[in-house]
């Protein structure tokens, strides 16, 4: 229903889009808060028209015009989140899934269906993404390379180039524009989970696909499991077809919580990033810390290598929660070599910079002094180690 604003032609700031995108029709509907549509199926008394709409979806993967059909084809609440995320990432469309891994799997299945099973990837990646490619669980074949070697690694059957920047867990950064140029006509997928569109929009730098584990910053409260791919409408249509066939759909309640999470995304990311930058500086000056990794673009993630036993630091926190995942309003810490990247071969893990002494800290919204106090006591008393840490490694 028309609410008097042509938002498709209106340029709005990111903070404004975060609050209003996906909600533009609410005033016209007489609503203020977005509704939650929990229906799995919808009535239709015109079966001929229904058949025609399904035929269009089967051919193009385009969202059916008119009322919804069935929950596996799409859901109005989830569609609101998809619209909002696409606006924030600056893409035509976005397609949501039950998890980040379901989203990545759908991308690989789309390319495999076209006979393009080869993937070029840059380490480090999230451990399960690495495992999915290395193990060939979806019939894919991967060539691992550094960013400078992407062009030489391409083959006629290459369907995808996959990078993560800042990378999990080392926070290494990649020149996305240079990699996109090296890809030529091969789609570049950038995992933008750590940065979020608040800090970077990969589509503006040449990426065709932008992946998020929406479980993290997009949801932001540790209570939603979800994934999403922002992309052009042509690729989105193929992703919807895979989602329909495989059933990796996002629950409407999760879609509602994600849309609500987006409204505070810029505020949360900037506040947590301020805390993270301060903690990174203090850790870099601490003799108990060997090295600190913090991205040039900023962000709320800090990785650091300790001189002592990292497991003792994990066991020693009291305010910070020792747990997997990241991007919540509260701070989390984990030991990647034991958990998130345990599934990656040990030699590959170390070659990618994931040392056995590396800790990954997802900084939340607590008072920075309280966070530092907790880290300080968890790291224990200084031992007979070098008096100074190495310089902070950025990117």
CSV table of C-alpha atoms in Angstrom, one decimal:
chain,number,residue,atom,x,y,z
A,1,UNK,CA,0.0,0.0,0.0
A,2,UNK,CA,1.3,3.5,-0.9
A,3,UNK,CA,2.4,5.5,2.1
A,4,UNK,CA,3.4,8.5,0.1
A,5,UNK,CA,7.1,7.9,0.0
A,6,UNK,CA,8.9,6.5,-3.0
A,7,UNK,CA,11.8,4.9,-1.0
A,8,UNK,CA,13.3,3.3,-4.0
A,9,UNK,CA,14.4,6.7,-5.3
A,10,UNK,CA,15.2,8.3,-2.0
A,11,UNK,CA,18.8,8.3,-0.8
A,12,UNK,CA,18.9,7.9,3.0
A,13,UNK,CA,21.8,7.6,5.4
A,14,UNK,CA,22.7,4.2,6.8
A,15,UNK,CA,21.3,4.9,10.2
A,16,UNK,CA,18.0,6.0,8.7
A,17,UNK,CA,17.8,2.9,6.5
A,18,UNK,CA,18.6,0.7,9.5
A,19,UNK,CA,15.5,2.1,11.3
A,20,UNK,CA,13.1,2.4,8.4
A,21,UNK,CA,14.0,-0.1,5.6
A,22,UNK,CA,11.5,-3.0,5.5
A,23,UNK,CA,8.9,-0.9,7.3
A,24,UNK,CA,8.0,1.6,4.6
A,25,UNK,CA,4.5,0.3,4.2
A,26,UNK,CA,3.5,0.2,7.8
A,27,UNK,CA,1.9,3.7,8.1
A,28,UNK,CA,-0.3,2.8,5.1
A,29,UNK,CA,-1.3,-0.4,6.8
A,30,UNK,CA,-2.2,1.5,10.0
A,31,UNK,CA,0.6,-0.1,11.9
A,32,UNK,CA,3.7,1.1,13.7
A,33,UNK,CA,5.5,-2.2,14.6
A,34,UNK,CA,6.1,-4.8,11.9
A,35,UNK,CA,3.6,-7.7,12.1
A,36,UNK,CA,4.8,-11.3,12.5
A,37,UNK,CA,3.2,-13.7,10.0
A,38,UNK,CA,3.5,-17.2,11.3
A,39,UNK,CA,1.4,-18.9,8.6
A,40,UNK,CA,2.9,-21.9,6.9
A,41,UNK,CA,0.2,-21.9,4.1
A,42,UNK,CA,-2.2,-19.4,2.6
A,43,UNK,CA,-5.7,-19.8,1.0
A,44,UNK,CA,-6.2,-19.5,-2.7
A,45,UNK,CA,-9.5,-20.0,-4.5
A,46,UNK,CA,-8.0,-19.4,-8.0
A,47,UNK,CA,-5.9,-22.5,-8.6
A,48,UNK,CA,-5.3,-21.5,-12.3
A,49,UNK,CA,-3.7,-18.3,-11.2
A,50,UNK,CA,-1.8,-20.1,-8.4
A,51,UNK,CA,-0.4,-22.6,-11.0
A,52,UNK,CA,0.8,-19.7,-13.2
A,53,UNK,CA,2.5,-18.0,-10.3
A,54,UNK,CA,4.3,-21.2,-9.3
A,55,UNK,CA,5.4,-21.7,-12.9
A,56,UNK,CA,7.0,-18.3,-12.9
A,57,UNK,CA,8.8,-19.1,-9.7
A,58,UNK,CA,10.0,-22.4,-11.1
A,59,UNK,CA,11.4,-20.6,-14.1
A,60,UNK,CA,13.0,-17.5,-12.6
A,61,UNK,CA,12.9,-17.8,-8.8
A,62,UNK,CA,11.3,-14.4,-8.6
A,63,UNK,CA,9.1,-13.8,-5.6
A,64,UNK,CA,5.5,-14.5,-6.5
A,65,UNK,CA,3.3,-11.5,-7.1
A,66,UNK,CA,0.2,-11.2,-4.9
A,67,UNK,CA,-0.5,-13.1,-1.7
A,68,UNK,CA,2.0,-15.6,-0.3
A,69,UNK,CA,1.7,-19.2,-1.4
A,70,UNK,CA,3.6,-21.4,1.1
A,71,UNK,CA,6.1,-20.9,3.8
A,72,UNK,CA,8.9,-22.6,1.9
A,73,UNK,CA,8.6,-20.1,-1.1
A,74,UNK,CA,8.7,-17.1,1.2
A,75,UNK,CA,7.3,-15.3,4.2
A,76,UNK,CA,6.2,-11.7,4.5
A,77,UNK,CA,8.0,-11.1,7.8
A,78,UNK,CA,11.2,-12.6,6.5
A,79,UNK,CA,10.8,-10.6,3.3
A,80,UNK,CA,10.9,-7.4,5.4
A,81,UNK,CA,14.3,-8.3,6.8
A,82,UNK,CA,15.6,-9.3,3.3
A,83,UNK,CA,14.5,-5.9,1.9
A,84,UNK,CA,16.1,-4.0,4.8
A,85,UNK,CA,19.4,-5.9,4.6
A,86,UNK,CA,19.6,-5.4,0.8
A,87,UNK,CA,19.2,-1.7,1.4
A,88,UNK,CA,22.0,-1.6,4.0
A,89,UNK,CA,24.4,-3.6,1.7
A,90,UNK,CA,23.4,-1.6,-1.4
A,91,UNK,CA,22.3,-4.6,-3.4
A,92,UNK,CA,19.1,-5.3,-5.4
A,93,UNK,CA,18.0,-8.2,-3.2
A,94,UNK,CA,18.8,-10.5,-0.3
A,95,UNK,CA,17.8,-14.0,0.5
A,96,UNK,CA,17.6,-15.3,4.1
A,97,UNK,CA,18.3,-18.8,5.3
A,98,UNK,CA,18.2,-20.8,8.5
A,99,UNK,CA,21.9,-20.3,9.2
A,100,UNK,CA,25.0,-18.8,7.7
A,101,UNK,CA,26.2,-22.2,6.6
A,102,UNK,CA,22.8,-22.9,4.9
A,103,UNK,CA,23.3,-19.6,3.1
A,104,UNK,CA,26.9,-20.6,1.9
A,105,UNK,CA,25.7,-24.0,1.0
A,106,UNK,CA,23.0,-22.6,-1.2
A,107,UNK,CA,25.5,-20.4,-3.1
A,108,UNK,CA,27.7,-23.5,-3.7
A,109,UNK,CA,24.7,-25.5,-4.9
A,110,UNK,CA,23.6,-22.7,-7.3
A,111,UNK,CA,27.1,-22.7,-9.0
A,112,UNK,CA,27.3,-26.5,-8.9
A,113,UNK,CA,24.0,-26.8,-10.7
A,114,UNK,CA,25.6,-24.8,-13.6
A,115,UNK,CA,28.6,-27.2,-13.7
A,116,UNK,CA,30.9,-24.8,-11.9
A,117,UNK,CA,32.1,-26.8,-8.9
A,118,UNK,CA,35.5,-25.3,-8.5
A,119,UNK,CA,36.0,-22.6,-5.8
A,120,UNK,CA,39.0,-20.4,-5.2
A,121,UNK,CA,39.3,-19.3,-1.6
A,122,UNK,CA,41.6,-17.3,0.7
A,123,UNK,CA,42.4,-18.4,4.2
A,124,UNK,CA,41.5,-17.9,6.9
A,125,UNK,CA,37.8,-18.4,6.8
A,126,UNK,CA,35.4,-19.4,9.4
A,127,UNK,CA,36.3,-22.9,10.4
A,128,UNK,CA,33.1,-24.6,9.2
A,129,UNK,CA,33.3,-22.7,5.8
A,130,UNK,CA,36.8,-24.0,5.5
A,131,UNK,CA,35.7,-27.5,6.3
A,132,UNK,CA,32.7,-27.4,3.9
A,133,UNK,CA,35.1,-26.6,1.0
A,134,UNK,CA,38.0,-28.8,2.0
A,135,UNK,CA,35.9,-31.9,2.6
A,136,UNK,CA,34.0,-31.4,-0.6
A,137,UNK,CA,30.7,-32.2,1.2
A,138,UNK,CA,28.7,-30.6,-1.6
A,139,UNK,CA,30.9,-31.9,-4.4
A,140,UNK,CA,33.0,-28.8,-4.7
A,141,UNK,CA,36.7,-28.6,-5.3
A,142,UNK,CA,38.7,-25.9,-3.7
A,143,UNK,CA,42.0,-24.2,-4.5
A,144,UNK,CA,43.5,-22.2,-1.6
A,145,UNK,CA,45.5,-19.2,-2.5
A,146,UNK,CA,46.6,-15.8,-1.2
A,147,UNK,CA,44.8,-12.7,-2.5
A,148,UNK,CA,47.6,-12.0,-5.1
A,149,UNK,CA,47.1,-15.5,-6.5
A,150,UNK,CA,43.4,-15.4,-7.2
A,151,UNK,CA,43.7,-14.7,-11.0
A,152,UNK,CA,46.2,-17.5,-11.5
A,153,UNK,CA,44.0,-20.0,-9.6
A,154,UNK,CA,40.9,-19.5,-11.8
A,155,UNK,CA,39.9,-22.3,-14.1
A,156,UNK,CA,37.1,-22.7,-16.7
A,157,UNK,CA,35.0,-24.5,-14.2
A,158,UNK,CA,35.6,-22.0,-11.4
A,159,UNK,CA,32.2,-20.9,-10.1
A,160,UNK,CA,33.1,-18.8,-7.1
A,161,UNK,CA,35.9,-16.9,-5.3
A,162,UNK,CA,35.4,-16.8,-1.6
A,163,UNK,CA,37.1,-14.4,0.9
A,164,UNK,CA,36.3,-13.1,4.4
A,165,UNK,CA,37.5,-9.7,5.4
A,166,UNK,CA,38.2,-9.0,8.3
A,167,UNK,CA,38.8,-12.7,8.5
A,168,UNK,CA,37.8,-15.1,11.3
A,169,UNK,CA,39.7,-15.3,13.6
A,170,UNK,CA,42.9,-13.4,12.7
A,171,UNK,CA,41.1,-10.2,11.5
A,172,UNK,CA,43.3,-10.2,8.4
A,173,UNK,CA,42.0,-7.7,5.8
A,174,UNK,CA,41.9,-8.0,2.0
A,175,UNK,CA,41.8,-5.4,-0.7
A,176,UNK,CA,38.4,-6.3,-1.9
A,177,UNK,CA,38.5,-4.1,-5.0
A,178,UNK,CA,41.7,-5.7,-6.2
A,179,UNK,CA,40.4,-9.2,-5.6
A,180,UNK,CA,37.1,-8.4,-7.4
A,181,UNK,CA,39.2,-7.1,-10.4
A,182,UNK,CA,41.2,-10.4,-10.4
A,183,UNK,CA,38.0,-12.4,-10.4
A,184,UNK,CA,37.0,-11.2,-13.9
A,185,UNK,CA,33.6,-12.7,-14.6
A,186,UNK,CA,33.7,-15.1,-11.7
A,187,UNK,CA,31.4,-14.0,-8.8
A,188,UNK,CA,33.2,-12.8,-5.7
A,189,UNK,CA,31.6,-13.7,-2.4
A,190,UNK,CA,32.7,-11.7,0.6
A,191,UNK,CA,31.8,-12.9,4.1
A,192,UNK,CA,31.0,-9.5,5.7
A,193,UNK,CA,29.9,-10.9,9.1
A,194,UNK,CA,32.6,-9.2,11.1
A,195,UNK,CA,32.5,-5.8,9.4
A,196,UNK,CA,28.7,-5.5,8.8
A,197,UNK,CA,27.5,-2.8,6.3
A,198,UNK,CA,28.2,-0.2,9.0
A,199,UNK,CA,32.0,-0.6,8.4
A,200,UNK,CA,32.1,-1.7,4.7
A,201,UNK,CA,29.8,-2.6,1.8
A,202,UNK,CA,31.6,-5.1,-0.4
A,203,UNK,CA,29.1,-4.7,-3.3
A,204,UNK,CA,30.5,-1.2,-3.7
A,205,UNK,CA,33.9,-2.7,-4.2
A,206,UNK,CA,33.0,-5.2,-6.8
A,207,UNK,CA,31.6,-8.2,-4.9
A,208,UNK,CA,28.6,-9.9,-6.4
A,209,UNK,CA,27.6,-11.8,-3.3
A,210,UNK,CA,27.8,-10.6,0.4
A,211,UNK,CA,27.4,-13.3,3.0
A,212,UNK,CA,26.4,-12.8,6.6
A,213,UNK,CA,26.0,-15.1,9.5
A,214,UNK,CA,23.0,-13.1,10.7
A,215,UNK,CA,23.3,-14.9,14.0
A,216,UNK,CA,26.0,-12.4,14.8
A,217,UNK,CA,25.8,-8.6,14.6
A,218,UNK,CA,22.7,-8.4,12.5
A,219,UNK,CA,20.6,-10.1,15.2
A,220,UNK,CA,23.0,-8.7,17.8
A,221,UNK,CA,21.5,-10.3,21.0
A,222,UNK,CA,22.5,-14.0,20.9
A,223,UNK,CA,19.0,-15.3,20.3
A,224,UNK,CA,18.7,-15.8,16.6
A,225,UNK,CA,20.2,-18.4,14.2
A,226,UNK,CA,20.2,-17.2,10.6
A,227,UNK,CA,22.1,-16.5,7.4
A,228,UNK,CA,21.6,-14.2,4.5
A,229,UNK,CA,23.1,-13.4,1.1
A,230,UNK,CA,22.8,-9.9,-0.4
A,231,UNK,CA,23.2,-9.9,-4.2
A,232,UNK,CA,21.7,-9.0,-7.5
A,233,UNK,CA,18.1,-10.1,-8.3
A,234,UNK,CA,19.3,-12.7,-10.9
A,235,UNK,CA,21.4,-14.6,-8.4
A,236,UNK,CA,18.7,-14.1,-5.7
A,237,UNK,CA,16.2,-15.9,-7.9
A,238,UNK,CA,18.5,-19.0,-8.1
A,239,UNK,CA,19.0,-18.9,-4.3
A,240,UNK,CA,15.3,-18.8,-3.7
A,241,UNK,CA,14.9,-21.9,-5.9
A,242,UNK,CA,17.6,-23.7,-3.9
A,243,UNK,CA,16.0,-22.6,-0.6
A,244,UNK,CA,12.6,-23.9,-1.8
A,245,UNK,CA,14.1,-27.2,-2.9
A,246,UNK,CA,16.3,-27.8,0.2
A,247,UNK,CA,14.1,-26.3,2.8
A,248,UNK,CA,16.7,-24.1,4.5
A,249,UNK,CA,14.1,-21.4,5.3
A,250,UNK,CA,14.3,-18.8,8.0
A,251,UNK,CA,11.6,-19.0,10.7
A,252,UNK,CA,9.3,-15.9,10.7
A,253,UNK,CA,10.0,-15.1,14.3
A,254,UNK,CA,13.7,-15.0,13.5
A,255,UNK,CA,13.0,-12.7,10.6
A,256,UNK,CA,11.1,-10.4,12.9
A,257,UNK,CA,14.0,-10.4,15.5
A,258,UNK,CA,16.5,-9.7,12.8
A,259,UNK,CA,14.6,-6.8,11.4
A,260,UNK,CA,14.4,-5.4,14.9
A,261,UNK,CA,18.1,-6.0,15.4
A,262,UNK,CA,19.0,-4.0,12.2
A,263,UNK,CA,17.4,-0.9,13.7
A,264,UNK,CA,20.1,-0.6,16.3
A,265,UNK,CA,23.0,-2.1,14.2
A,266,UNK,CA,24.9,1.1,13.6
A,267,UNK,CA,24.6,2.2,17.2
A,268,UNK,CA,25.7,-1.2,18.5
A,269,UNK,CA,28.6,-1.7,16.1
A,270,UNK,CA,30.0,1.8,16.7
A,271,UNK,CA,29.7,1.6,20.5
A,272,UNK,CA,31.2,-1.9,20.7
A,273,UNK,CA,34.0,-0.8,18.2
A,274,UNK,CA,34.9,2.0,20.5
A,275,UNK,CA,35.3,-0.5,23.4
A,276,UNK,CA,37.3,-2.9,21.2
A,277,UNK,CA,39.7,-0.2,20.0
A,278,UNK,CA,40.5,0.7,23.6
A,279,UNK,CA,41.0,-2.9,24.7
A,280,UNK,CA,43.2,-3.6,21.7
A,281,UNK,CA,45.4,-0.6,22.7
A,282,UNK,CA,45.7,-1.8,26.3
A,283,UNK,CA,46.4,-5.4,25.2
A,284,UNK,CA,49.1,-4.2,22.8
A,285,UNK,CA,50.9,-2.5,25.7
A,286,UNK,CA,50.6,-5.5,28.1
A,287,UNK,CA,53.7,-7.7,28.6
A,288,UNK,CA,51.5,-10.8,29.0
A,289,UNK,CA,50.4,-10.4,25.4
A,290,UNK,CA,52.6,-11.3,22.5
A,291,UNK,CA,50.6,-9.8,19.7
A,292,UNK,CA,47.3,-8.1,19.0
A,293,UNK,CA,45.3,-8.2,15.8
A,294,UNK,CA,42.8,-5.4,15.2
A,295,UNK,CA,41.5,-4.3,11.8
A,296,UNK,CA,42.3,-1.0,10.1
A,297,UNK,CA,38.6,-0.5,9.5
A,298,UNK,CA,37.9,-0.9,13.2
A,299,UNK,CA,35.1,-3.2,14.5
A,300,UNK,CA,34.2,-4.9,17.7
A,301,UNK,CA,36.5,-8.0,17.3
A,302,UNK,CA,39.9,-8.3,18.8
A,303,UNK,CA,42.3,-11.2,18.5
A,304,UNK,CA,45.4,-11.5,20.6
A,305,UNK,CA,48.1,-14.1,21.3
A,306,UNK,CA,49.3,-14.6,24.9
A,307,UNK,CA,52.7,-15.6,26.2
A,308,UNK,CA,51.0,-17.8,28.8
A,309,UNK,CA,48.4,-20.6,28.6
A,310,UNK,CA,45.4,-19.4,26.7
A,311,UNK,CA,43.2,-22.0,28.3
A,312,UNK,CA,43.9,-20.4,31.7
A,313,UNK,CA,42.7,-17.1,30.4
A,314,UNK,CA,39.5,-18.7,29.1
A,315,UNK,CA,38.9,-20.3,32.5
A,316,UNK,CA,39.7,-17.1,34.3
A,317,UNK,CA,37.1,-14.7,32.9
A,318,UNK,CA,34.1,-13.8,35.1
A,319,UNK,CA,32.3,-11.0,33.3
A,320,UNK,CA,33.2,-12.0,29.8
A,321,UNK,CA,31.5,-15.2,28.7
A,322,UNK,CA,33.7,-18.0,27.4
A,323,UNK,CA,31.5,-19.2,24.4
A,324,UNK,CA,31.4,-19.6,20.7
A,325,UNK,CA,29.7,-17.1,18.4
A,326,UNK,CA,30.1,-13.3,18.4
A,327,UNK,CA,28.4,-10.0,17.8
A,328,UNK,CA,26.1,-9.9,20.8
A,329,UNK,CA,25.6,-7.0,23.2
A,330,UNK,CA,27.6,-8.9,25.8
A,331,UNK,CA,31.3,-9.8,25.4
A,332,UNK,CA,32.4,-13.4,24.4
A,333,UNK,CA,35.8,-15.0,24.3
A,334,UNK,CA,37.0,-18.2,22.8
A,335,UNK,CA,40.1,-20.2,21.8
A,336,UNK,CA,39.8,-20.8,18.0
A,337,UNK,CA,42.3,-23.7,17.8
A,338,UNK,CA,40.0,-25.6,20.2
A,339,UNK,CA,36.6,-24.6,19.0
A,340,UNK,CA,35.7,-22.5,15.9
A,341,UNK,CA,38.7,-23.7,13.9
A,342,UNK,CA,39.2,-27.1,15.5
A,343,UNK,CA,37.8,-28.8,12.4
A,344,UNK,CA,40.5,-27.2,10.2
A,345,UNK,CA,43.7,-29.3,9.8
A,346,UNK,CA,46.2,-28.2,12.3
A,347,UNK,CA,48.9,-27.3,9.7
A,348,UNK,CA,46.4,-25.4,7.6
A,349,UNK,CA,45.2,-23.6,10.7
A,350,UNK,CA,48.7,-22.5,11.7
A,351,UNK,CA,49.6,-21.6,8.1
A,352,UNK,CA,46.6,-19.3,8.1
A,353,UNK,CA,47.9,-17.5,11.2
A,354,UNK,CA,45.6,-19.3,13.7
A,355,UNK,CA,48.2,-20.1,16.4
A,356,UNK,CA,47.6,-22.2,19.4
A,357,UNK,CA,48.0,-19.2,21.6
A,358,UNK,CA,45.4,-17.0,19.8
A,359,UNK,CA,42.3,-15.8,21.6
A,360,UNK,CA,39.3,-14.2,19.9
A,361,UNK,CA,37.4,-11.6,21.8
A,362,UNK,CA,34.0,-10.3,20.7
A,363,UNK,CA,33.6,-7.0,22.5
A,364,UNK,CA,30.2,-6.0,23.7
A,365,UNK,CA,28.5,-3.0,25.2
A,366,UNK,CA,29.7,-3.2,28.8
A,367,UNK,CA,31.7,-0.5,30.4
A,368,UNK,CA,35.2,-0.7,29.0
A,369,UNK,CA,36.8,-0.4,32.5
A,370,UNK,CA,34.8,-3.5,33.7
A,371,UNK,CA,35.9,-5.4,30.6
A,372,UNK,CA,39.5,-4.5,31.1
A,373,UNK,CA,39.4,-5.4,34.8
A,374,UNK,CA,38.1,-8.9,33.9
A,375,UNK,CA,40.7,-9.4,31.2
A,376,UNK,CA,43.4,-8.2,33.5
A,377,UNK,CA,42.6,-10.7,36.2
A,378,UNK,CA,42.1,-13.5,33.7
A,379,UNK,CA,45.5,-13.0,32.1
A,380,UNK,CA,47.1,-13.5,35.5
A,381,UNK,CA,50.3,-12.1,36.9
A,382,UNK,CA,53.1,-11.2,34.5
A,383,UNK,CA,55.7,-13.9,34.2
A,384,UNK,CA,59.3,-13.7,33.2
A,385,UNK,CA,58.5,-12.8,29.6
A,386,UNK,CA,59.6,-9.9,27.3
A,387,UNK,CA,58.7,-6.6,28.8
A,388,UNK,CA,56.9,-5.4,25.7
A,389,UNK,CA,54.5,-7.0,23.3
A,390,UNK,CA,55.0,-6.9,19.6
A,391,UNK,CA,53.4,-4.0,17.8
A,392,UNK,CA,49.7,-4.3,17.1
A,393,UNK,CA,49.1,-6.1,13.8
A,394,UNK,CA,46.4,-4.4,11.8
A,395,UNK,CA,44.7,-6.3,9.0
